[in-house]
Structure formats: C-alpha cells, structure tokens
Coordinates of C-alpha atoms in Angstrom, one line a residue:
M203 CA 28.7 30.4 -18.7
R204 CA 27.5 33.7 -16.9
V205 CA 24.1 33.2 -18.3
F206 CA 23.9 29.6 -17.1
V207 CA 25.0 30.6 -13.6
S208 CA 22.5 33.3 -13.4
L209 CA 19.7 30.8 -14.4
V210 CA 20.9 28.3 -11.8
L211 CA 20.8 31.0 -9.0
L212 CA 17.3 32.2 -10.2
A213 CA 16.0 28.6 -10.0
S214 CA 17.5 28.1 -6.7
N215 CA 16.0 31.4 -5.3
A216 CA 12.7 30.3 -6.9
L217 CA 12.9 27.0 -5.0
A218 CA 13.9 28.4 -1.9
I219 CA 10.9 30.9 -1.9
A220 CA 8.5 27.9 -2.7
L221 CA 9.7 25.6 -0.2
P222 CA 9.3 26.1 3.6
H223 CA 12.2 25.7 6.1
C224 CA 12.7 22.7 8.2
R225 CA 9.5 21.2 9.8
C226 CA 9.1 21.8 13.5
T227 CA 9.2 18.7 15.5
Y228 CA 8.7 17.8 19.1
G229 CA 11.2 19.1 21.5
E230 CA 12.2 22.1 19.3
K231 CA 11.6 25.6 20.6
C232 CA 9.1 26.0 17.6
W233 CA 6.9 23.2 18.9
P234 CA 3.4 24.7 19.8
S235 CA 2.8 25.3 23.5
P236 CA 0.0 23.5 25.7
D237 CA -2.2 26.6 25.3
E238 CA -2.0 26.3 21.5
F239 CA -2.8 22.6 21.4
S240 CA -5.6 23.5 23.8
K241 CA -6.9 25.9 21.3
L242 CA -6.7 23.3 18.6
E243 CA -8.6 20.8 20.8
S244 CA -11.4 23.1 21.2
Q245 CA -11.9 23.3 17.5
V246 CA -12.1 19.4 16.8
S247 CA -14.7 17.0 17.9
Q248 CA -12.6 14.7 20.0
P249 CA -9.7 15.0 22.6
L250 CA -6.3 15.1 21.2
I251 CA -4.6 11.8 21.0
Y252 CA -1.0 10.9 22.4
P253 CA 0.1 7.9 20.5
R254 CA 2.4 5.4 22.3
P255 CA 4.4 2.4 20.8
T256 CA 2.5 -0.8 20.9
A257 CA 4.6 -2.4 23.4
A258 CA 4.4 0.5 26.0
V259 CA 2.2 -1.4 28.2
C260 CA 4.7 -3.7 28.9
Y261 CA 6.8 -1.2 30.7
P262 CA 5.1 0.2 33.7
A263 CA 6.4 3.3 35.1
N264 CA 9.8 2.8 36.8
K265 CA 9.1 -1.0 37.1
P266 CA 9.6 -2.9 33.7
S267 CA 7.6 -6.1 34.5
G268 CA 7.7 -7.9 31.1
N269 CA 4.1 -8.9 31.8
C270 CA 2.5 -8.7 28.3
S271 CA 0.4 -11.7 28.3
G272 CA -2.6 -9.7 27.0
L273 CA -0.7 -7.7 24.4
V274 CA 0.9 -11.1 23.1
D275 CA -2.6 -12.3 22.4
T276 CA -3.4 -9.5 20.0
W277 CA 0.1 -8.9 18.6
T278 CA -0.7 -10.3 15.1
D279 CA -4.4 -9.2 15.0
G280 CA -4.5 -6.5 12.2
R281 CA -7.8 -5.1 13.3
W282 CA -6.7 -4.5 16.9
R283 CA -3.3 -3.0 15.7
A284 CA -5.5 -0.6 13.3
N285 CA -7.4 0.5 16.2
Q286 CA -4.4 1.8 18.2
P287 CA -3.2 5.3 17.0
G288 CA 0.4 4.6 17.5
T289 CA 0.7 1.0 16.0
M290 CA 2.1 0.1 12.9
E291 CA 1.1 -3.2 11.2
T292 CA 4.9 -3.9 10.8
P293 CA 6.5 -2.8 14.1
N294 CA 9.9 -2.1 12.5
W295 CA 8.4 1.3 11.5
E296 CA 7.8 2.1 15.1
T297 CA 11.5 2.3 15.7
Y298 CA 13.9 5.0 14.8
T299 CA 17.8 4.5 13.9
F300 CA 19.9 7.4 14.4
K301 CA 22.8 8.2 12.1
N302 CA 25.3 6.7 14.6
G303 CA 23.5 3.2 14.5
S304 CA 21.9 3.4 17.8
I305 CA 18.1 2.6 17.9
D306 CA 15.1 4.1 19.8
A307 CA 12.3 1.6 20.1
C308 CA 9.9 -0.1 22.4
Y309 CA 10.1 -4.0 22.2
L310 CA 7.3 -6.5 23.2
N311 CA 10.0 -8.4 25.1
A312 CA 10.8 -6.1 28.1
T313 CA 13.4 -8.6 29.2
L314 CA 15.9 -7.5 26.5
G315 CA 16.6 -4.6 29.0
I316 CA 16.2 -2.1 26.5
P317 CA 14.1 1.0 27.7
C318 CA 10.9 1.7 25.9
G319 CA 11.4 4.7 23.7
Q320 CA 9.0 6.8 21.7
G321 CA 10.9 5.7 18.5
N322 CA 9.2 6.8 15.3
V323 CA 5.8 7.1 16.7
P324 CA 4.2 10.6 16.5
V325 CA 3.6 12.3 19.8
I326 CA 0.3 14.0 19.5
G327 CA -2.5 14.4 17.1
V328 CA -6.2 14.6 16.0
D329 CA -8.7 11.6 16.2
A330 CA -10.4 13.0 13.1
R331 CA -14.1 12.0 12.8
S332 CA -15.2 14.5 10.0
S333 CA -13.7 16.6 7.3
S334 CA -13.9 19.6 9.7
D335 CA -11.7 17.8 12.0
I336 CA -9.2 17.2 9.3
R337 CA -9.4 20.9 8.0
A338 CA -8.9 22.2 11.5
A339 CA -5.7 19.8 12.0
V340 CA -4.2 20.8 8.7
K341 CA -4.6 24.5 9.2
F342 CA -2.8 24.1 12.6
A343 CA -0.1 22.1 11.0
V344 CA 0.6 24.7 8.4
Q345 CA 0.5 27.5 10.8
H346 CA 3.1 26.0 13.0
N347 CA 5.1 24.3 10.1
L348 CA 4.7 20.9 11.8
R349 CA 6.0 17.6 10.5
L350 CA 2.8 16.1 9.7
V351 CA 1.7 12.3 9.0
V352 CA -1.5 10.8 8.0
K353 CA -2.6 7.5 9.8
N354 CA -5.6 5.1 8.9
T355 CA -4.7 1.6 9.8
G356 CA -0.9 1.6 9.7
H357 CA -0.8 -1.0 6.8
D358 CA 2.5 0.7 5.2
Y359 CA 5.7 -0.9 4.1
F360 CA 7.2 2.3 3.7
G361 CA 6.5 3.8 7.1
R362 CA 4.5 6.8 5.5
S363 CA 2.0 7.0 8.3
T364 CA 4.5 7.5 11.1
A365 CA 7.4 9.9 11.8
R366 CA 9.7 10.8 14.8
G367 CA 8.4 13.9 16.7
A368 CA 5.6 14.4 14.2
F369 CA 1.9 15.6 14.7
V370 CA -0.5 12.9 13.2
I371 CA -4.1 13.1 11.8
W372 CA -5.7 9.9 12.5
T373 CA -8.6 9.0 10.0
H374 CA -9.4 5.6 11.3
N375 CA -12.6 6.5 13.0
M376 CA -14.2 8.1 9.9
K377 CA -16.5 5.1 9.3
N378 CA -19.4 6.3 7.2
I379 CA -20.8 4.2 4.7
A380 CA -23.4 5.1 2.1
Y381 CA -24.9 2.8 -0.8
N382 CA -26.4 4.5 -3.8
A383 CA -27.6 2.4 -6.7
T384 CA -28.1 5.7 -8.8
F385 CA -25.0 7.7 -7.9
V386 CA -24.2 10.7 -10.2
P387 CA -21.0 12.3 -9.6
Q388 CA -21.1 15.9 -8.6
G389 CA -21.0 18.2 -11.6
A390 CA -21.8 15.4 -14.0
P391 CA -24.8 14.9 -16.4
S392 CA -27.7 13.3 -15.2
H393 CA -27.2 10.2 -17.3
D394 CA -23.8 9.4 -15.8
V395 CA -25.2 7.0 -13.3
Y396 CA -23.3 4.6 -11.3
D397 CA -24.3 1.7 -8.9
A398 CA -21.8 2.8 -6.2
I399 CA -20.7 2.8 -2.6
T400 CA -19.1 5.8 -0.7
L401 CA -16.6 4.9 2.1
G402 CA -15.4 7.1 4.6
A403 CA -11.7 7.4 5.1
G404 CA -11.7 5.0 8.0
V405 CA -13.6 2.0 6.6
Q406 CA -11.6 -1.1 6.3
W407 CA -12.1 -3.8 3.8
Y408 CA -14.1 -6.3 6.0
E409 CA -16.5 -3.5 6.7
A410 CA -16.9 -2.5 3.0
Y411 CA -17.4 -6.0 1.9
E412 CA -20.0 -6.8 4.5
A413 CA -22.1 -3.6 3.4
V414 CA -21.8 -4.3 -0.2
Q415 CA -22.8 -8.0 0.2
A416 CA -25.9 -6.8 2.1
K417 CA -27.0 -5.0 -1.1
G418 CA -26.4 -7.9 -3.3
R419 CA -23.2 -6.2 -4.9
V420 CA -19.4 -6.7 -4.8
V421 CA -16.6 -4.2 -5.1
V422 CA -13.1 -4.4 -6.2
G423 CA -10.9 -4.5 -3.1
G424 CA -7.9 -5.8 -1.3
A425 CA -7.6 -9.2 0.6
S426 CA -5.7 -9.7 3.7
V427 CA -6.1 -11.7 6.7
G428 CA -8.8 -10.1 8.7
G429 CA -9.6 -7.7 6.2
S430 CA -8.0 -4.9 8.1
V431 CA -6.4 -2.7 5.2
G432 CA -8.1 0.5 4.8
A433 CA -10.4 0.9 1.8
A434 CA -10.3 4.5 1.4
G435 CA -6.7 5.6 1.9
G436 CA -3.3 4.4 0.9
W437 CA -4.5 1.3 -0.8
V438 CA -6.4 3.2 -3.5
L439 CA -4.1 6.0 -3.7
G440 CA -1.3 3.7 -4.6
G441 CA -3.4 1.8 -7.2
G442 CA -5.2 -0.9 -5.3
H443 CA -5.0 -4.5 -6.7
S444 CA -7.5 -7.4 -6.1
S445 CA -8.0 -10.9 -7.1
L446 CA -11.1 -9.4 -9.0
S447 CA -8.7 -7.1 -11.1
P448 CA -8.3 -9.4 -14.0
T449 CA -12.0 -9.3 -14.5
Y450 CA -12.8 -5.7 -13.3
G451 CA -9.5 -3.7 -13.2
L452 CA -7.5 -2.1 -10.4
G453 CA -9.1 -0.3 -7.6
V454 CA -8.2 3.0 -9.2
D455 CA -10.0 2.0 -12.4
N456 CA -13.2 1.6 -10.4
V457 CA -13.3 4.9 -8.5
V458 CA -16.1 7.3 -9.5
E459 CA -15.3 10.2 -7.0
M460 CA -13.2 11.2 -4.1
T461 CA -13.3 14.0 -1.5
V462 CA -10.0 15.3 -0.3
V463 CA -8.7 18.1 2.2
L464 CA -5.8 20.2 0.7
S465 CA -3.1 21.8 2.5
T466 CA -4.9 25.2 2.1
G467 CA -7.6 23.6 4.2
Q468 CA -10.1 23.3 1.2
L469 CA -12.4 20.3 1.0
L470 CA -12.7 19.4 -2.6
T471 CA -15.0 16.8 -4.3
V472 CA -13.0 15.5 -7.4
N473 CA -14.2 13.4 -10.2
S474 CA -13.9 13.5 -14.1
Y475 CA -15.9 16.6 -14.1
Q476 CA -14.3 18.5 -11.2
H477 CA -10.6 19.0 -10.7
P478 CA -10.1 16.2 -13.1
D479 CA -6.4 16.8 -13.0
L480 CA -6.3 16.0 -9.3
F481 CA -8.7 13.1 -9.7
W482 CA -6.3 11.6 -12.2
A483 CA -3.3 12.1 -9.7
L484 CA -5.1 10.7 -6.9
R485 CA -5.9 7.4 -8.6
G486 CA -2.4 5.8 -8.2
G487 CA -0.1 8.8 -7.6
G488 CA 0.7 7.7 -3.9
G489 CA -0.7 7.9 -0.6
G490 CA -0.2 11.0 1.8
T491 CA 1.2 13.1 -1.2
F492 CA -1.6 15.3 -2.6
G493 CA -4.0 15.8 0.5
I494 CA -6.1 13.8 2.8
L495 CA -8.9 11.6 1.5
T496 CA -12.0 11.9 3.4
S497 CA -14.1 9.4 1.3
V498 CA -13.9 7.4 -2.0
T499 CA -16.8 6.2 -4.2
Y500 CA -16.4 3.0 -6.0
R501 CA -18.7 1.3 -8.6
T502 CA -20.0 -1.8 -7.5
Y503 CA -21.1 -5.2 -9.5
P504 CA -23.6 -7.7 -9.1
V505 CA -22.9 -10.7 -6.8
L506 CA -22.0 -13.6 -8.9
P507 CA -21.0 -17.2 -8.1
V508 CA -17.2 -17.6 -8.0
Q509 CA -15.2 -20.7 -9.3
A510 CA -12.0 -21.2 -7.4
A511 CA -8.9 -23.1 -8.3
L512 CA -6.8 -24.5 -5.6
F513 CA -3.5 -25.9 -6.4
A514 CA -0.6 -27.3 -4.5
V515 CA 2.6 -29.2 -5.5
N516 CA 5.5 -30.7 -3.7
V517 CA 8.7 -31.5 -5.5
S518 CA 11.0 -34.1 -3.8
T519 CA 13.7 -34.3 -6.5
P520 CA 16.3 -31.4 -6.3
G521 CA 16.3 -29.4 -9.5
V522 CA 13.0 -30.4 -10.9
M523 CA 11.2 -27.4 -9.0
Q524 CA 13.1 -24.9 -11.1
D525 CA 11.8 -26.5 -14.4
F526 CA 8.3 -26.8 -12.8
F527 CA 8.2 -23.1 -11.8
A528 CA 9.7 -21.7 -15.0
E529 CA 7.0 -23.6 -16.9
F530 CA 4.2 -22.1 -14.6
L531 CA 5.5 -18.7 -15.2
R532 CA 5.6 -19.3 -18.8
L533 CA 1.9 -20.6 -18.9
H534 CA 0.6 -17.9 -16.5
P535 CA -0.6 -15.1 -19.0
T536 CA -3.2 -17.5 -20.3
F537 CA -4.6 -17.7 -16.8
S538 CA -4.7 -14.1 -16.2
D539 CA -6.2 -13.3 -19.8
A540 CA -8.8 -15.8 -19.1
G541 CA -9.9 -13.7 -16.0
W542 CA -8.4 -15.7 -13.2
G543 CA -6.9 -13.8 -10.5
G544 CA -5.7 -14.7 -6.9
Y545 CA -2.5 -15.4 -4.8
G546 CA 0.2 -17.8 -4.7
N547 CA 3.6 -18.6 -2.9
S548 CA 6.5 -20.7 -3.3
Y549 CA 9.2 -21.7 -0.7
S550 CA 11.9 -24.4 -0.9
N551 CA 10.1 -27.3 -2.9
Q552 CA 6.5 -26.3 -2.4
L553 CA 4.2 -24.1 -4.5
S554 CA 0.6 -23.3 -3.9
F555 CA -2.1 -21.0 -5.2
I556 CA -5.8 -20.0 -5.1
Y557 CA -7.1 -18.4 -8.2
L558 CA -10.7 -17.5 -8.9
K559 CA -13.0 -16.1 -11.5
P560 CA -16.9 -14.9 -11.3
N561 CA -19.3 -16.8 -13.0
A562 CA -16.9 -19.6 -14.2
T563 CA -17.5 -23.3 -14.0
E564 CA -15.4 -26.2 -13.0
A565 CA -15.0 -27.3 -16.6
Q566 CA -13.7 -23.9 -17.4
A567 CA -11.2 -24.1 -14.6
N568 CA -9.9 -27.5 -15.9
E569 CA -9.7 -26.3 -19.4
T570 CA -7.8 -23.1 -18.5
F571 CA -5.3 -24.9 -16.1
G572 CA -5.1 -28.0 -18.1
P573 CA -1.8 -27.4 -19.7
L574 CA -0.4 -26.9 -16.1
L575 CA -2.0 -30.1 -14.8
S576 CA -0.7 -32.2 -17.7
F577 CA 2.7 -30.7 -17.1
T578 CA 2.5 -31.6 -13.7
Q579 CA 1.4 -35.1 -14.3
N580 CA 4.3 -35.7 -16.7
L581 CA 6.6 -35.1 -13.9
T582 CA 5.2 -37.5 -11.6
S583 CA 8.1 -40.0 -12.1
Q584 CA 10.5 -37.2 -11.2
G585 CA 9.0 -36.7 -7.6
V586 CA 6.4 -34.2 -8.3
S587 CA 3.1 -34.7 -6.5
A588 CA 0.1 -32.4 -6.7
V589 CA -3.4 -31.6 -5.4
W590 CA -5.9 -29.9 -7.6
K591 CA -9.3 -29.0 -6.2
P592 CA -11.8 -26.8 -8.0
T593 CA -14.1 -25.3 -5.5
H594 CA -17.5 -23.5 -6.0
F595 CA -18.5 -20.6 -4.0
D596 CA -21.9 -18.7 -4.2
S597 CA -20.1 -15.4 -4.1
W598 CA -16.5 -13.9 -3.9
Y599 CA -17.6 -12.9 -0.2
E600 CA -18.0 -16.3 0.7
M601 CA -14.6 -17.4 -0.6
Y602 CA -13.2 -14.2 1.2
L603 CA -14.8 -15.3 4.5
K604 CA -13.2 -18.9 4.2
F605 CA -9.8 -17.9 3.3
F606 CA -9.1 -14.5 4.9
S607 CA -10.9 -14.6 8.2
G608 CA -8.9 -14.8 11.4
V609 CA -5.7 -13.1 12.5
G610 CA -2.1 -13.0 11.3
Q611 CA 0.1 -11.5 8.6
V612 CA 1.3 -8.6 10.6
G613 CA 3.1 -7.9 13.8
T614 CA 6.7 -8.8 12.5
N615 CA 9.7 -6.8 11.3
L616 CA 9.5 -6.9 7.6
M617 CA 10.7 -4.9 4.6
L618 CA 9.4 -6.0 1.2
G619 CA 10.7 -5.8 -2.4
S620 CA 8.4 -6.1 -5.2
R621 CA 8.3 -6.3 -9.1
L622 CA 5.5 -5.9 -11.9
I623 CA 6.5 -8.7 -14.2
P624 CA 5.7 -8.1 -17.8
R625 CA 4.0 -10.5 -20.3
D626 CA 7.2 -10.7 -22.4
T627 CA 9.4 -11.6 -19.4
L628 CA 7.2 -14.6 -18.7
A629 CA 7.1 -15.6 -22.3
N630 CA 10.9 -15.3 -23.0
H631 CA 12.6 -15.2 -19.7
S632 CA 10.8 -17.5 -17.4
K633 CA 13.9 -19.4 -16.5
E634 CA 16.0 -16.4 -15.8
L635 CA 13.2 -15.1 -13.5
T636 CA 12.9 -18.4 -11.7
E637 CA 16.8 -18.4 -11.0
I638 CA 16.3 -15.1 -9.3
V639 CA 13.1 -15.5 -7.3
L640 CA 12.8 -19.1 -6.4
P641 CA 15.8 -19.7 -4.0
N642 CA 14.7 -17.3 -1.4
G643 CA 10.9 -17.8 -1.7
L644 CA 8.4 -15.3 -3.0
T645 CA 4.6 -14.5 -2.8
W646 CA 3.0 -13.4 -5.9
N647 CA -0.4 -11.7 -6.7
S648 CA -2.1 -12.6 -10.0
V649 CA -3.8 -9.3 -10.1
A650 CA -2.9 -7.8 -13.6
G651 CA -3.4 -9.0 -17.0
G652 CA -7.0 -9.5 -18.3
Q653 CA -9.2 -6.4 -17.8
V654 CA -6.1 -4.5 -16.1
S655 CA -4.1 -4.7 -19.5
K656 CA -7.1 -3.4 -21.7
I657 CA -7.3 -0.1 -19.9
D658 CA -5.7 3.1 -21.3
P659 CA -2.4 3.5 -19.2
D660 CA -2.9 7.2 -19.3
S661 CA -6.5 7.2 -18.1
V662 CA -5.4 7.2 -14.5
G663 CA -2.1 8.3 -12.5
V664 CA -1.1 4.8 -11.5
N665 CA 2.2 3.3 -12.8
P666 CA 1.7 2.5 -16.5
A667 CA 3.8 -0.7 -16.0
W668 CA 0.5 -2.3 -14.5
R669 CA -0.9 -2.3 -17.9
K670 CA 1.9 -4.6 -19.1
A671 CA 2.3 -6.7 -16.3
V672 CA 0.8 -10.2 -15.6
L673 CA 2.1 -10.8 -12.1
H674 CA 3.0 -8.8 -9.2
I675 CA 5.7 -10.5 -7.1
T676 CA 6.9 -9.6 -3.7
F677 CA 9.7 -10.8 -1.4
G678 CA 11.0 -9.8 1.8
V679 CA 13.5 -9.7 4.6
G680 CA 12.9 -9.8 8.3
W681 CA 14.9 -9.6 11.8
D682 CA 14.4 -10.2 15.4
F683 CA 13.3 -7.7 17.8
G684 CA 16.2 -5.9 19.4
A685 CA 18.4 -6.6 16.3
T686 CA 21.3 -4.0 15.9
A687 CA 21.4 -1.6 13.0
Q688 CA 24.3 -3.7 11.6
A689 CA 22.1 -7.0 11.5
I690 CA 19.2 -5.0 10.0
N691 CA 21.3 -3.4 7.4
A692 CA 22.6 -6.9 6.3
Q693 CA 19.2 -8.2 5.7
I694 CA 18.5 -5.0 3.7
E695 CA 21.7 -5.8 1.4
I696 CA 20.1 -9.1 0.6
L697 CA 16.8 -7.2 -0.4
K698 CA 18.7 -4.7 -2.5
A699 CA 20.5 -7.6 -4.3
E700 CA 17.3 -9.2 -5.3
E701 CA 15.8 -5.9 -6.4
K702 CA 18.8 -5.1 -8.5
K703 CA 18.6 -8.5 -10.4
L704 CA 14.9 -8.1 -11.0
H705 CA 15.5 -4.4 -12.2
D706 CA 18.1 -5.5 -14.7
L707 CA 15.9 -8.4 -15.8
T708 CA 12.8 -6.0 -16.3
P709 CA 14.4 -2.5 -16.9
K710 CA 11.4 -1.0 -18.3
S711 CA 8.9 -2.3 -15.9
G712 CA 8.3 -1.0 -12.2
A713 CA 7.3 -1.8 -8.7
Y714 CA 4.0 -1.3 -6.8
F715 CA 4.2 1.8 -4.6
N716 CA 2.2 0.2 -1.7
E717 CA 4.2 -3.1 -1.5
A718 CA 7.8 -2.3 -2.2
S719 CA 11.0 -1.1 -0.6
L720 CA 12.8 2.3 -0.2
F721 CA 15.7 1.1 -2.2
E722 CA 14.6 1.1 -5.7
E723 CA 16.8 2.4 -8.5
N724 CA 15.3 5.7 -9.8
W725 CA 12.4 5.4 -7.7
Q726 CA 10.4 8.1 -9.5
Y727 CA 10.3 5.9 -12.6
A728 CA 9.9 2.4 -10.6
F729 CA 6.7 3.6 -8.8
F730 CA 5.2 6.1 -11.2
G731 CA 6.8 5.5 -14.5
T732 CA 6.4 8.2 -17.3
H733 CA 3.5 9.8 -15.2
Y734 CA 6.0 11.3 -12.8
P735 CA 6.5 14.6 -14.2
R736 CA 2.6 15.2 -14.6
L737 CA 2.2 13.9 -10.9
K738 CA 4.8 16.5 -9.8
A739 CA 3.2 19.4 -11.6
I740 CA -0.2 18.5 -10.0
K741 CA 1.5 18.2 -6.7
D742 CA 2.9 21.5 -6.9
K743 CA -0.3 22.9 -7.8
Y744 CA -2.6 21.4 -5.0
D745 CA -0.1 21.4 -2.2
P746 CA 1.4 25.0 -2.1
H747 CA 2.5 24.6 1.3
R748 CA 4.3 21.3 0.5
L749 CA 2.7 19.7 3.7
F750 CA 2.2 16.3 2.3
I751 CA 5.6 14.6 2.2
V752 CA 6.1 10.8 2.3
A753 CA 9.0 8.5 1.7
E754 CA 9.7 8.4 -2.0
G755 CA 6.2 10.0 -2.7
V756 CA 5.9 12.7 -5.5
G757 CA 8.1 15.5 -4.4
S758 CA 9.9 13.9 -1.7
E759 CA 13.2 14.3 -3.6
E760 CA 13.2 18.0 -2.5
W761 CA 13.6 16.8 1.1
D762 CA 16.4 15.3 3.3
S763 CA 16.2 11.5 4.5
D764 CA 14.0 12.3 7.5
L765 CA 11.7 14.5 5.2
N766 CA 12.1 17.4 7.9
C767 CA 14.4 19.7 5.9
P768 CA 14.3 20.9 2.1
W769 CA 17.5 19.6 0.5
W770 CA 18.7 23.2 0.2
V771 CA 18.7 24.1 4.0

C-alpha cells in the first residue's frame, strides 16, 4: 500500500510540473498591460482586433434602439458571419452561462430588454495573415499564459473557436492558394509526385472549388450552403467528409502535406517523410489540439461528369413511413458500395435525398436504386408517393453551384448529436434504428462506405469507426434567443436521451468530432476510438506548453469545464 501511495504521489507531482497553472483571462491581474499588447502589435502585420458579439451593433452606446435591419439581412449568411472575428456560425456559442444559471449574451432582438454583454466572445486577438503573425501571437500567449482560442470561420458545433475572456488568433484572412500539377512533398523522393493544391488556413471551400475547377480538377471537400466552411482548419483536422468520399475517401485520406505552428513557436512542414507521427495525428485527431494549421495540401482529381440521383417521398398513411425508412436503411450499403454519396433528411412523413457519383450514367443510377424504387412503387396503395429524378451534370462543381449556393444553414441556436452507423446495424437492426431516429427527424450524410471503408483504419488518426460506417447521421435541438438556462437544459436532455439510445444500439461505433455534442459517453472513445492513447502521446510531445486545449479534444480531460485550470488546481 505504501508503494502504491508513493507512486500516486510521484505521478501527481510529475503532472503538476508538466501542466501550467490556470490560464490568464481578461480582467485578472495577470492580464497583459496595454503596453505589452502594443509591443505585440508591433510584431504582427495587422492592428490587433477587438471582437464583439454579432448583435452588438444593435445596441448603440447608452441608447438601445433595436434598429438591426442591416444585420437581419445578413444574419444567416455564412460567408458574412465568417468575416466577423467575434461571430460564430451558431450564435449559442457566443453566449456564456454562469454556474448559477444566469446568462451573459448579446441578442439580435434588443427589445428583449437584456443588456448586450461580451458573453463567450474573446476580447482581443491577432488578425493573422502569415505564419510569422501566428508565431508571434503563440509566443505571446505562452509568455503570458493566456487562454488561447483559434478561429477561422466559426463553423463549430463545440464552441472550440471561442472562449470567455480569451485571446484569439484569427486565421480567416490567410487566403493563399497555390496549384501544382507536380507537387513533391518536402523530404520526399522525386518520384513521389501529386497533382495538388495548397490552401492557406483561411481559404473556404467555395474559394477552393473555384480555384481547382479553373484547373480542370476537383478536390474532396465539404458542402454547406454558401461554401463558407474552412478548407484548411477544423474540417480536415476532424476528418472531413464529402459527397465524393465513397469514391475518393475522407478529406484526411487526401492530404499530402500540412504546415503547422506549435506552442513552441516552431513552424513545421509535416508529411509522410517529416514528423510522420504529427502528420498522422493532424489527419483526424481534432481541431485546435496539436498546433495551428497554416496550410494544407490536398491531392486533386480530374473533373468528371457527375450523375445525380434526386429522390423524394411522401407518406400519407400513419405507420407506413417506419416500414419505408427501415427498408431504405437496410438497402443503403449497396448505394455507398457502388460509390454513391450525398445528403438526405427525413421529417414527419417525408424523406428526400440527393446522391451522386462521378462518371456514372442514368442507367447505372436506375440499376443501383432500382430495389428502392420497386419497394416504393409497391407501397403506392398504402399512401406512398415518390419523385425520382436522375440528373446529369458536367462536373461536381456544376452540381455544387446548383444546390449549395445562396445563404442559410447558420444563425440559429443549435446543438447537434451524431452517430456513425455501421454496416451491420443497417443490415440487422434497421427497424430498431428507425424507431430511435425517425420520430424527431434527422439529417444524414452518405459519406462513408465505398472507398472510405477500403482504407487502413490505422493509416491516419481519424476515428477508426469511419471505416466500418456507412452513414453519418445527425440530429439536433434548438431554442429561442433569450431562453433561460433551464429551458436550454431541457432541450439538451432531449439530445442526451437520443444519444444514449444510439450509443446503446451501436456501442462499438462512434461519433464525428466535427458534428456532435459535448455529452457523449466516454468521449475519448466516441470521437477517437482506439487511436486515443497514441493521439495523447503525440499531443504531449508536440504541445509541451499545453497551449491548445479545446472542448473534448485530446488532453482536455486534464482541465476543468471552462478549460482554464488544470484539474489539480
């Protein structure tokens, strides 16, 4: 017993030496002085930024007017929101809830009579335009032990790119794009050549797609309304899924090289030949965890025509929708195995999806989806009506412009839950899965199976559960602006209950780190699977200052709920 106690004390002392004390946040005595911030400003290329909550313009000093017409017009524009250093794509992450249940926030509706507060929005930061800017900012954060967050677009369902009283490094304006048809990774033999595109940390997918299309190429990337998701940040660090994934793999499967700034201030170029352990971890080990990306190089593919399959069904007879959806799930592995990827949703008595495949034909679409169409036709007498519309596009980019241009999909309070659904669950438990997900509605991404399932699960750091999954499903809860903490918690309990049911149905699977909730059972396994111990060792190696801590990211278990203090303090 005495030996055991001694070992525990030694381990505790070692941890205490390795970890810093509580981070310094705005308003504390340790916060840097104006002179110290002025010195930092002289070391970076742009004036320091002072982020404000999105709705702050609705609250003129000492005279709340509620005149927010201009803001209302852009509220759901993801590109506009990404251009504001203090704005999140989901506004609930701009609010801060105290332990007593009171909320500090700034709401669009000024007539609620609630004062505009800073909430969870960082107070000062660096508008980084180069790796040199990032290095200076990182060294400053380490020197003053600041609570640091990294923000690109603010597309984040965990609130990882914002924190109360924090210092922010904003990478959104690092927009360099370089195409190279004969790219050789640094340190690689000359015959290791890729047709590739290198994207700066702030490049968004709509910009990347336009650039590769101009070269007659396509890249595996995300699809959101307006294309405002960042292409070289949290998307790829968490795994990165695409409608092209069943054909070409996940985003991380297509990364050739990355550049990253560590907490030591070093700028590293990482690939399969240089720092391969960090390269492995960055490909799926989680955003904001190991360092700050400054660029990502992706392989590209030739532009090919795309066959799209558009399907919509309406069910007027109660109970029949469950039978239809269960059969749809059971059939689904044949769709992804044939290389069809895309997106769908189901609410109440309706279901619709758009799936696509490069270089396919209408005849192939009819053949692949034939069993589903036959099943649907057999239910016509039971109140089932459907629309089937195979559609040809000259390129994936043409399809993207048609279905993903415009604004929307952001600007509402939202918390997501998600689950990676394995092949055996669809084959053997489609009815049980239907009973869980159908009543409250869901969105699904047909972004697994096919090529994703053929790649060695240990080749990159992303959750191995991706390799056995066929579907990624998401569901969510929301609430009105100005809702009380009690009302918000009631919605969260609904989310937790659905998560628990899915966990119990698929206990060996997991969730997608970029589109999930903070309430997963055993989040280390849910988000990273059996890779977690290796990821943690790499984290400890490359982040000796423990600077990069995000909600339920690798190593965050060593910190309190605000991620400001180590657990032992």
